[in-house]
Short mmCIF file of C-alpha atoms in Angstrom, two decimals:
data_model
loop_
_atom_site.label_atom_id
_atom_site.label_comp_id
_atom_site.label_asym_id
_atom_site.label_seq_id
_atom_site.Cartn_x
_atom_site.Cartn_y
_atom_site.Cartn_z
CA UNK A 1 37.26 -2.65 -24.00
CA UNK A 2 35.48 -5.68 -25.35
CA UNK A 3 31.97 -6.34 -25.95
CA UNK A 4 31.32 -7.79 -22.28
CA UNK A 5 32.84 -4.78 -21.06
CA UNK A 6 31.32 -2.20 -23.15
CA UNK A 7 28.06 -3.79 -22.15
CA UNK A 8 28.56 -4.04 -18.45
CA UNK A 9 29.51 -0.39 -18.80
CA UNK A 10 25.78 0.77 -20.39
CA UNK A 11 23.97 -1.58 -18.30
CA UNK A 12 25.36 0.21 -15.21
CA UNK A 13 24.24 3.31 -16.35
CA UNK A 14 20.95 2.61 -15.62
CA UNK A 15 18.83 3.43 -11.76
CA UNK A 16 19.98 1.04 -9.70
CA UNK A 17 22.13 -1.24 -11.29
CA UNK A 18 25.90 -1.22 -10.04
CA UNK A 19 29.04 -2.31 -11.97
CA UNK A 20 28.21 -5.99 -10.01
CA UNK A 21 24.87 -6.21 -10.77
CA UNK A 22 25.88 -5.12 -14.83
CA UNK A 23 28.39 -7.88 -15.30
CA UNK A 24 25.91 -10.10 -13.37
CA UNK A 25 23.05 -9.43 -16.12
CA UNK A 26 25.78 -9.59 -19.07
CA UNK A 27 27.07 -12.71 -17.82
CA UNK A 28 23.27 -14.42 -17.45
CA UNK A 29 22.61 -13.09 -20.75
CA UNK A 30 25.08 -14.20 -22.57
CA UNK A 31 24.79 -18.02 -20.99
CA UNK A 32 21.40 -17.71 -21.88
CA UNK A 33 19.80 -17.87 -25.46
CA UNK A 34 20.89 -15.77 -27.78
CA UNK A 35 16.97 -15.36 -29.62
CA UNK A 36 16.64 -13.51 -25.53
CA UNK A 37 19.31 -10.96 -26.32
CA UNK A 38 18.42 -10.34 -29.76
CA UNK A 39 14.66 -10.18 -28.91
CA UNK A 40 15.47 -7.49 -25.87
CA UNK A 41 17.98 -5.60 -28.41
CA UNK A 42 14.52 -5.10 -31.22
CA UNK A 43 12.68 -3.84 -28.37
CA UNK A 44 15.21 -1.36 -27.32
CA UNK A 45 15.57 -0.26 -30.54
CA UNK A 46 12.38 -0.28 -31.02
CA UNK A 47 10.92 1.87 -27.97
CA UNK A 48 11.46 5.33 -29.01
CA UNK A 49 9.99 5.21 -32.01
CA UNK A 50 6.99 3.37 -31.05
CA UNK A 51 5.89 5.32 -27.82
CA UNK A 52 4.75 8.61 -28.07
CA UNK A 53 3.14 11.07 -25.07
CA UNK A 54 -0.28 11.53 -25.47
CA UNK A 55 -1.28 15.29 -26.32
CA UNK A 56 -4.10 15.53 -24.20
CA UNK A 57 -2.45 13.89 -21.12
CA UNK A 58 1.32 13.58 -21.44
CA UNK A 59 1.16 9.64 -20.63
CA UNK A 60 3.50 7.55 -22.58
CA UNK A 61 1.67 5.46 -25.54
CA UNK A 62 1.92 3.92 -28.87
CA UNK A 63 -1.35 5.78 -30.45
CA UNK A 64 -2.26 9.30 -29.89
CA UNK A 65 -4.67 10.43 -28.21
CA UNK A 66 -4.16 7.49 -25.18
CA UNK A 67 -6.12 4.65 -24.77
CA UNK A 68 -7.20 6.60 -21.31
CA UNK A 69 -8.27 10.10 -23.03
CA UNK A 70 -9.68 7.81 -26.12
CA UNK A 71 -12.36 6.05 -24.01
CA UNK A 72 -16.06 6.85 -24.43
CA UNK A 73 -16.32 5.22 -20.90
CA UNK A 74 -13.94 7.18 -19.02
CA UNK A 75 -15.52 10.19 -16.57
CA UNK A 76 -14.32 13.11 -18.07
CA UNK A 77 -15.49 15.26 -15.18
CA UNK A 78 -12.44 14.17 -12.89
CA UNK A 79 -8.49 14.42 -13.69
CA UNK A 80 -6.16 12.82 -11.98
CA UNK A 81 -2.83 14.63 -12.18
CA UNK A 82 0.45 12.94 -11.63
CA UNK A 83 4.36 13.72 -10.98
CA UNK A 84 5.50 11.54 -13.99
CA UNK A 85 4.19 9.46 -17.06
CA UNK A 86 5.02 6.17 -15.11
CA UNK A 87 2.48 6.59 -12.34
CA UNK A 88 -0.75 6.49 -15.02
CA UNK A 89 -0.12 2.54 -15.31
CA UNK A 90 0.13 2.05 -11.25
CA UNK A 91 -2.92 4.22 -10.42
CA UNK A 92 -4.46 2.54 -13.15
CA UNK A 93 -3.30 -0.96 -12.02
CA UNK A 94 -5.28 0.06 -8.82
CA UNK A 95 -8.44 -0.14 -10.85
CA UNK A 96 -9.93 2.83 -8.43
CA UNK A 97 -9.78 5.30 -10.54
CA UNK A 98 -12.05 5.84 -13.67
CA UNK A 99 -11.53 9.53 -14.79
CA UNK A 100 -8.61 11.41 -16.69
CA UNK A 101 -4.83 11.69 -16.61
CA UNK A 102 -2.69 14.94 -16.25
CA UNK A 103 1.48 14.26 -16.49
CA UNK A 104 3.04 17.53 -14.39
CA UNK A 105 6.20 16.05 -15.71
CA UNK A 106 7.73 17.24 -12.63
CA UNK A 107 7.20 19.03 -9.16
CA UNK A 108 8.20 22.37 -8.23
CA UNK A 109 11.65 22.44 -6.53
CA UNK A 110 13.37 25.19 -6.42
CA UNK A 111 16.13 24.38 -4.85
CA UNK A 112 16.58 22.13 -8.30
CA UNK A 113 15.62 25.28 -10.18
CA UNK A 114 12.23 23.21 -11.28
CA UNK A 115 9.25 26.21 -11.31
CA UNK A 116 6.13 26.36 -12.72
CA UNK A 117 7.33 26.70 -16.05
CA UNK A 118 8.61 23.55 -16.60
CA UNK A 119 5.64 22.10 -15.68
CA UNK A 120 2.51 21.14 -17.88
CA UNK A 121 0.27 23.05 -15.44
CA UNK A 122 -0.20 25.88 -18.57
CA UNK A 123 -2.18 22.68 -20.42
CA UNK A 124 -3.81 21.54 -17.83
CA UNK A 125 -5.42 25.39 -16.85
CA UNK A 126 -6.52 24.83 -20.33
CA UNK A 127 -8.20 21.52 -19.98
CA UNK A 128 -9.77 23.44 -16.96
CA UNK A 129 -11.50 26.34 -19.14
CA UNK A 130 -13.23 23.78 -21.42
CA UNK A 131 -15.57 23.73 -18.34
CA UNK A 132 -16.07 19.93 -18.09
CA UNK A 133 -14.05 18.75 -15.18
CA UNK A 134 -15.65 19.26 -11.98
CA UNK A 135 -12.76 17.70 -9.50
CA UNK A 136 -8.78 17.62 -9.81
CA UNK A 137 -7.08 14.90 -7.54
CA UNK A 138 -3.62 15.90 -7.47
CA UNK A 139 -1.90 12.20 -6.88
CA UNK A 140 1.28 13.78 -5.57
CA UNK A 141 3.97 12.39 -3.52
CA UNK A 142 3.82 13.74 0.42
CA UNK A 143 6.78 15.17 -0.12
CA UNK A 144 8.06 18.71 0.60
CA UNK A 145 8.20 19.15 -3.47
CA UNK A 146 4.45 17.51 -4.00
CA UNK A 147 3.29 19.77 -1.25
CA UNK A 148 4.52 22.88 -2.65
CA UNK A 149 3.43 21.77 -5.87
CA UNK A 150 0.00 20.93 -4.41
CA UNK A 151 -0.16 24.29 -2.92
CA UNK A 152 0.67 25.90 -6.43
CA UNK A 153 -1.83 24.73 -8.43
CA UNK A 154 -4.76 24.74 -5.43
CA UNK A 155 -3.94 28.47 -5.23
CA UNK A 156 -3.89 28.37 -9.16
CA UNK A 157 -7.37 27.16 -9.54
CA UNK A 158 -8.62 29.44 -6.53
CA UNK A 159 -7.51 32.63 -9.06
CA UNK A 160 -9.56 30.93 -11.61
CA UNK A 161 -12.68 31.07 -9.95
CA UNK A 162 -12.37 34.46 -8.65
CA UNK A 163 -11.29 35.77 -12.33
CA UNK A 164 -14.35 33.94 -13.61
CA UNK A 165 -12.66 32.43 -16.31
CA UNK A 166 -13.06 29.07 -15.26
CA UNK A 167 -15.36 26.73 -14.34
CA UNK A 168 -17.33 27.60 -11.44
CA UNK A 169 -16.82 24.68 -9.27
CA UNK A 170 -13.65 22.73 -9.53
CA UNK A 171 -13.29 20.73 -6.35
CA UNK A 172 -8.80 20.27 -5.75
CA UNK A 173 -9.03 17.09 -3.68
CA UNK A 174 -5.43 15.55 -2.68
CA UNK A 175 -4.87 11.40 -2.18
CA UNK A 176 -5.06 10.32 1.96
CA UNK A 177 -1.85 10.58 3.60
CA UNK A 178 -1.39 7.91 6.50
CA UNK A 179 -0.07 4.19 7.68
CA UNK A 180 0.43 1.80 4.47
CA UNK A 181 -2.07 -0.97 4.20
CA UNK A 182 -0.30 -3.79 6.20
CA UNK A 183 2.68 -1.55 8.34
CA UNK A 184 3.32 -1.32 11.30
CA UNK A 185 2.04 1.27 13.74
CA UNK A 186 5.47 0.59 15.28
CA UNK A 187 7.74 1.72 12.44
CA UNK A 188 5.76 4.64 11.07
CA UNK A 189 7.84 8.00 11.15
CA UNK A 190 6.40 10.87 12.86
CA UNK A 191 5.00 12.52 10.08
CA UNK A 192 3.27 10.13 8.61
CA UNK A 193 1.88 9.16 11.87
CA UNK A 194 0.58 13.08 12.64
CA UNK A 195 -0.79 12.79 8.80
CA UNK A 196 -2.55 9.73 9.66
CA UNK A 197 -4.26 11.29 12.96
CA UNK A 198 -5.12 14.89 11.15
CA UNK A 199 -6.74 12.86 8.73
CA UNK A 200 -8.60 10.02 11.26
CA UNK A 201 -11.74 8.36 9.10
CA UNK A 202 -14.97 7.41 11.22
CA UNK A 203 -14.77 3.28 11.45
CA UNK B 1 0.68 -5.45 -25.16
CA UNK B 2 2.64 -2.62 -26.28
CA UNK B 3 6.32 -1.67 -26.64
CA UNK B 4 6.90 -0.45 -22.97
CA UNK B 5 5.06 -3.98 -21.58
CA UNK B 6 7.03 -6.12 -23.87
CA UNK B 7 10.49 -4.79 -23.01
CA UNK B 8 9.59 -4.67 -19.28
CA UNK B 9 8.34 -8.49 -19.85
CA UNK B 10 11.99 -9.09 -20.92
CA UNK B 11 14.04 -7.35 -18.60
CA UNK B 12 11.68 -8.77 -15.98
CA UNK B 13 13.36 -11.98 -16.65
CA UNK B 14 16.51 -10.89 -15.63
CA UNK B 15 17.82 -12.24 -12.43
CA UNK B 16 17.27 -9.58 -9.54
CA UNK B 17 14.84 -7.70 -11.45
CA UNK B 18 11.39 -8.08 -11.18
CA UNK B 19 8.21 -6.36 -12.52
CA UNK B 20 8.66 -3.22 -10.78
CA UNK B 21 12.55 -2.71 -11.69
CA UNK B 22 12.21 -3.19 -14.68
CA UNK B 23 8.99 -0.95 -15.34
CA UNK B 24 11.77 1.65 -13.83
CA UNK B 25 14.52 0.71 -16.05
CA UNK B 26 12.19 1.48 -19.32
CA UNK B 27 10.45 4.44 -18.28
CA UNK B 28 14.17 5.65 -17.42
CA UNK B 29 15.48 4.97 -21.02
CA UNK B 30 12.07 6.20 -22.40
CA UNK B 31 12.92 9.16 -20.91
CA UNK B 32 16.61 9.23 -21.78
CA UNK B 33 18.80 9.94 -25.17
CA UNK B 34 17.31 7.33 -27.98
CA UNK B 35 20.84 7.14 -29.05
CA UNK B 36 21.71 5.29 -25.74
CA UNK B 37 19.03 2.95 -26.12
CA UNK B 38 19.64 1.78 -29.60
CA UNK B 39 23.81 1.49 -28.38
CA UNK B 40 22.42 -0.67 -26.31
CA UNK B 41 20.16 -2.82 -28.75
CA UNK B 42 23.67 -2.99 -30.66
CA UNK B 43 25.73 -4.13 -28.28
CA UNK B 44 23.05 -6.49 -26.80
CA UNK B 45 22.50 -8.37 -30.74
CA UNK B 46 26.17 -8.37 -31.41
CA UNK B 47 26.93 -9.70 -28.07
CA UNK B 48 26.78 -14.04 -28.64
CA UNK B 49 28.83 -13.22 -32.10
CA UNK B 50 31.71 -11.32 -30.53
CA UNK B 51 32.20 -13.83 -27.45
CA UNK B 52 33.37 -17.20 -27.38
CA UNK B 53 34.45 -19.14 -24.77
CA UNK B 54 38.26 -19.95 -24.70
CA UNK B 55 39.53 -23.61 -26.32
CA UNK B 56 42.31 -23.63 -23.52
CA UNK B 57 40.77 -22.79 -20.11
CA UNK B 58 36.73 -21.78 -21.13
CA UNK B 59 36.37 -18.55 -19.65
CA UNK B 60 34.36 -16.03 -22.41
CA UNK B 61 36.76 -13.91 -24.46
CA UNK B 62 36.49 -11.98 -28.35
CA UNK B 63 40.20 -13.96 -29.16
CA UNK B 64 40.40 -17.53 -28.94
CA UNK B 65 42.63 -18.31 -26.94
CA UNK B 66 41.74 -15.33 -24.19
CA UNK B 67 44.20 -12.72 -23.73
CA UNK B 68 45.44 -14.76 -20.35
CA UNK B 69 46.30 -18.25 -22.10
CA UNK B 70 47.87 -16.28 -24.82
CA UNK B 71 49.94 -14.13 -22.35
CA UNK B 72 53.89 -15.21 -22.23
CA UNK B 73 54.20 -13.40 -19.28
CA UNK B 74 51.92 -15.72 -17.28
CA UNK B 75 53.24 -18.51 -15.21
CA UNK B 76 52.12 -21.89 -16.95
CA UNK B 77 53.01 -23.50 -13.99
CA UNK B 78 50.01 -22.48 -11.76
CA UNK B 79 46.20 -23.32 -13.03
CA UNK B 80 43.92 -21.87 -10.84
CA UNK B 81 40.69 -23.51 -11.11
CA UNK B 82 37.07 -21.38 -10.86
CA UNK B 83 33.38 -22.65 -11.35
CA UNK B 84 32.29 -20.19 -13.88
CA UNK B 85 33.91 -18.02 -16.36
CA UNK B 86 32.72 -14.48 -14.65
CA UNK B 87 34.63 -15.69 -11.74
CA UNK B 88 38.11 -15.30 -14.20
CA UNK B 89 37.96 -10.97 -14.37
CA UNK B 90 36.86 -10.79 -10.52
CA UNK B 91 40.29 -12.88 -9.60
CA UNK B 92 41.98 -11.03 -12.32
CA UNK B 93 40.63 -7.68 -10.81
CA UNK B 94 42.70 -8.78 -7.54
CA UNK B 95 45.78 -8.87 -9.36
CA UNK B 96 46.78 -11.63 -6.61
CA UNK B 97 47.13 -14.05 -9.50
CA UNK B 98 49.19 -14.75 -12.24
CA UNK B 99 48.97 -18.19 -13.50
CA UNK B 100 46.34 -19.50 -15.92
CA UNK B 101 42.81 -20.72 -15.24
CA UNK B 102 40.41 -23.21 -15.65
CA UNK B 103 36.54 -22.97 -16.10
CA UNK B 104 34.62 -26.06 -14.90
CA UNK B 105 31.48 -24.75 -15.98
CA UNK B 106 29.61 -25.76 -12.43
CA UNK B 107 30.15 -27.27 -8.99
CA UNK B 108 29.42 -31.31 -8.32
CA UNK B 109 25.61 -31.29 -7.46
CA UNK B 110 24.00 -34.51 -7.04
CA UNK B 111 20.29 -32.98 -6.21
CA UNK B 112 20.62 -30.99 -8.87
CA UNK B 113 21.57 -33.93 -11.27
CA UNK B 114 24.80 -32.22 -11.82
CA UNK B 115 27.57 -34.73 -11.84
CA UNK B 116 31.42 -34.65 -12.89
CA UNK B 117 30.28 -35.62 -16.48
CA UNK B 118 28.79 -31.88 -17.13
CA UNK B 119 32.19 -30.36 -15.71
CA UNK B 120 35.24 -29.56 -17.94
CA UNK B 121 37.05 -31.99 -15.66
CA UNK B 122 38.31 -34.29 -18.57
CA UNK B 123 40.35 -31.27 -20.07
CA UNK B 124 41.92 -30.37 -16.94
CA UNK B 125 43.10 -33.68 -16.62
CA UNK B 126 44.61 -33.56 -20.10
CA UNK B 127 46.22 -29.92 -19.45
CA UNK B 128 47.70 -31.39 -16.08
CA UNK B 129 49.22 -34.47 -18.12
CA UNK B 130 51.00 -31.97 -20.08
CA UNK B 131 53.61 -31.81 -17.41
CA UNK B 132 53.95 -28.04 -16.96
CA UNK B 133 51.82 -27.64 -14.21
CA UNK B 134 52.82 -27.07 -10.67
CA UNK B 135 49.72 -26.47 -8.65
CA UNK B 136 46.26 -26.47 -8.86
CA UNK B 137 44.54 -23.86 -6.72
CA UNK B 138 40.85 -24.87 -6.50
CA UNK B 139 39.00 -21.39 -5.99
CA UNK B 140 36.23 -22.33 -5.27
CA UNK B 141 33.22 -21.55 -3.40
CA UNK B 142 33.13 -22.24 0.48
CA UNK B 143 29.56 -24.46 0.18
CA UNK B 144 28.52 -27.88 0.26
CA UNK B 145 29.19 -28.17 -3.95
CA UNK B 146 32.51 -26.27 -3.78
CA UNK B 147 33.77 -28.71 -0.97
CA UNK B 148 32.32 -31.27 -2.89
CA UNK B 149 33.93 -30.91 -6.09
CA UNK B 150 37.36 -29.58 -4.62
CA UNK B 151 37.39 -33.25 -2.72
CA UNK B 152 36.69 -35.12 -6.15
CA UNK B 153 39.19 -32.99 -8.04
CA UNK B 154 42.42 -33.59 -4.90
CA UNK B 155 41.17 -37.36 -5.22
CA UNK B 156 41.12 -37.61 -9.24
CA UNK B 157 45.15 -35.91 -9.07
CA UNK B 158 45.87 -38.45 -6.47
CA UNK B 159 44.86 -41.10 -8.62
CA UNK B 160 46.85 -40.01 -11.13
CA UNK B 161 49.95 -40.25 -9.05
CA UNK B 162 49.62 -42.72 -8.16
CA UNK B 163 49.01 -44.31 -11.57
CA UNK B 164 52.09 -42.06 -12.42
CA UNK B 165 50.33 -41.14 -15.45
CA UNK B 166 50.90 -37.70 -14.41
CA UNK B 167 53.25 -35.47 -13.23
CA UNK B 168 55.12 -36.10 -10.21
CA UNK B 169 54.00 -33.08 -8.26
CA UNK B 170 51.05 -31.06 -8.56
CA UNK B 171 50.01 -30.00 -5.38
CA UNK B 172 45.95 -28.91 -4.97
CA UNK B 173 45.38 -25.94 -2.64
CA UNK B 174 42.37 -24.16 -1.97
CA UNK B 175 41.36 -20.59 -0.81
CA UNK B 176 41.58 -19.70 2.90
CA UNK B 177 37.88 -19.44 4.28
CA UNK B 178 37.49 -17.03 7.16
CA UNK B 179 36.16 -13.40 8.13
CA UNK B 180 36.04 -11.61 5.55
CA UNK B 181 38.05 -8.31 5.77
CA UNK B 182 36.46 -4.93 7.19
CA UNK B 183 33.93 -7.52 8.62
CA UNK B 184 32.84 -8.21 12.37
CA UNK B 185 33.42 -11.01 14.31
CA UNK B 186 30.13 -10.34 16.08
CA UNK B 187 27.93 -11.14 12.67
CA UNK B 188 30.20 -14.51 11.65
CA UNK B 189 28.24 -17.82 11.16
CA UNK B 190 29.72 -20.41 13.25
CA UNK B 191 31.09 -22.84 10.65
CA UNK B 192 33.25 -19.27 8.88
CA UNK B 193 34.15 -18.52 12.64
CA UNK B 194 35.18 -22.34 13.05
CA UNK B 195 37.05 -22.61 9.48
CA UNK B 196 38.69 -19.16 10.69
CA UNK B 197 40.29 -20.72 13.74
CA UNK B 198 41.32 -24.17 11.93
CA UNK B 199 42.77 -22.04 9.27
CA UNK B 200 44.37 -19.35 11.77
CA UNK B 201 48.17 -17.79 10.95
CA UNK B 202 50.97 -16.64 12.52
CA UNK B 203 50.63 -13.16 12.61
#
């Protein structure tokens, strides 16, 4: 195997990128200038050592605690909790959102032997019993596996309250279901669409 | 901007992969074994150093000349003549072929200020005064710049004919155009459906 083929061969490991696609991005890159490919091959080399997950939150960044969980300005009354490290920057790209950060680092599927256990929901009960947050939005995927998981930890924080170990109030609000801004009526599946009626807004 | 924005900057400038890919791509090596990230930093720096492109026919190789030229088992007699040099493994892949090839580095493009000057066209000429060579079979694309430059190339061995400068006999084919296999009549353009039929065999 050479060097274009030893490259084409890890590029097409990663998501989404075929054998095709690989020798496609070799080929470009190697036409191209070689400062590109040396400048992509520091980062790489670079990445694990400089991003960390933040203690507090789980997000991926390069100083500990976040720059999220280290703002003075940030409403510490509200976490947002997530599937995966990835969908901090998006909800944050959003700009709607001005609380905290919680990485699950997962959802519960059994049926891919993911439980509660794998999941930072023991850390996040924690950040719970320091009594400051007053509302968890669980920014879940409608799937069957962000359901379930939404379930879990609504019934989780329930048992809290009626323990008395935990804050008193702790409002579990989950993000609207419904029609994308911009689709179609026409192409929406069914459940979306019965999603979208259950959870009808005044106008 | 930090390591994760920088190296999805770069791979963001990757044909086919835009800002949201390549967010993907490094939260999925983040994620994954350090010690395939950092392979792929290697391979990615040494790849400009181990690849050259091939003093006989131009297509990239780690031996100059590429394993093909040097090949005594290929017929010398047949050049077959592609626009780029990743178009050499995907004819190879075929295993229809066994002549040599030829890299022209482009296709004749006037509105793109691409004329026969920026093609390897010179050498060719020189490798068909040689006198070994049989046929030239121009695979090139079916577009306005393949027929383009496969009319300028027929035209430039015709004029050495007749200036019997060159061999006697090289005849210049070209790749059939027509339906691709496995694919449906119903879906054909009209100029592959009309090339089809002017091209049509006996079956």
């Amino acid at each position: 195997m050479n060097a274009l083929d030893r490259l084409t061969a890890l590029f097409s490991r990663l998501p989404g990128i075929g054998k095709k696609t690989a020798g496609r991005l070799v080929y470009h890159i190697l036409e191209g200038d070689p400062v590109y490919a040396r400048t992509l091959a520091d980062e790489l080399s670079g990445l694990h050592g400089a991003i960390r997950r933040c203690s507090a939150c789980g997000s991926f960044t390069e100083t500990d605690p976040c720059p999220v969980c280290a703002d003075p300005g940030r409403d510490r009354s509200i976490i947002c909790v997530v599937e995966r490290a990835q969908d901090v920057p998006v909800i944050e790209e959003s700009r709607e959102f001005r609380g905290l950060f919680h990485v699950l680092g997962g959802l519960i599927a059994p049926l891919e032997g993911i439980g509660p256990g794998n999941l930072a929901i023991g850390r996040l009960l924690e950040r719970l019993r320091g009594g400051e947050v007053r509302e968890l939005i669980l920014a879940l995927n409608p799937t069957v596996e962000g359901d379930t998981t939404a379930l879990y930890l609504q019934k989780l924080v329930e048992d809290m309250k009626d323990a008395e170990r935990g804050p008193a109030q702790v409002e579990v609000t989950r993000l609207a279901s419904g029609l994308p801004v911009g689709g179609d009526l026409e192409y929406a599946d069914r459940l979306t669409l019965s999603r979208s009626f259950r959870g009808r807004v005044k106008v």
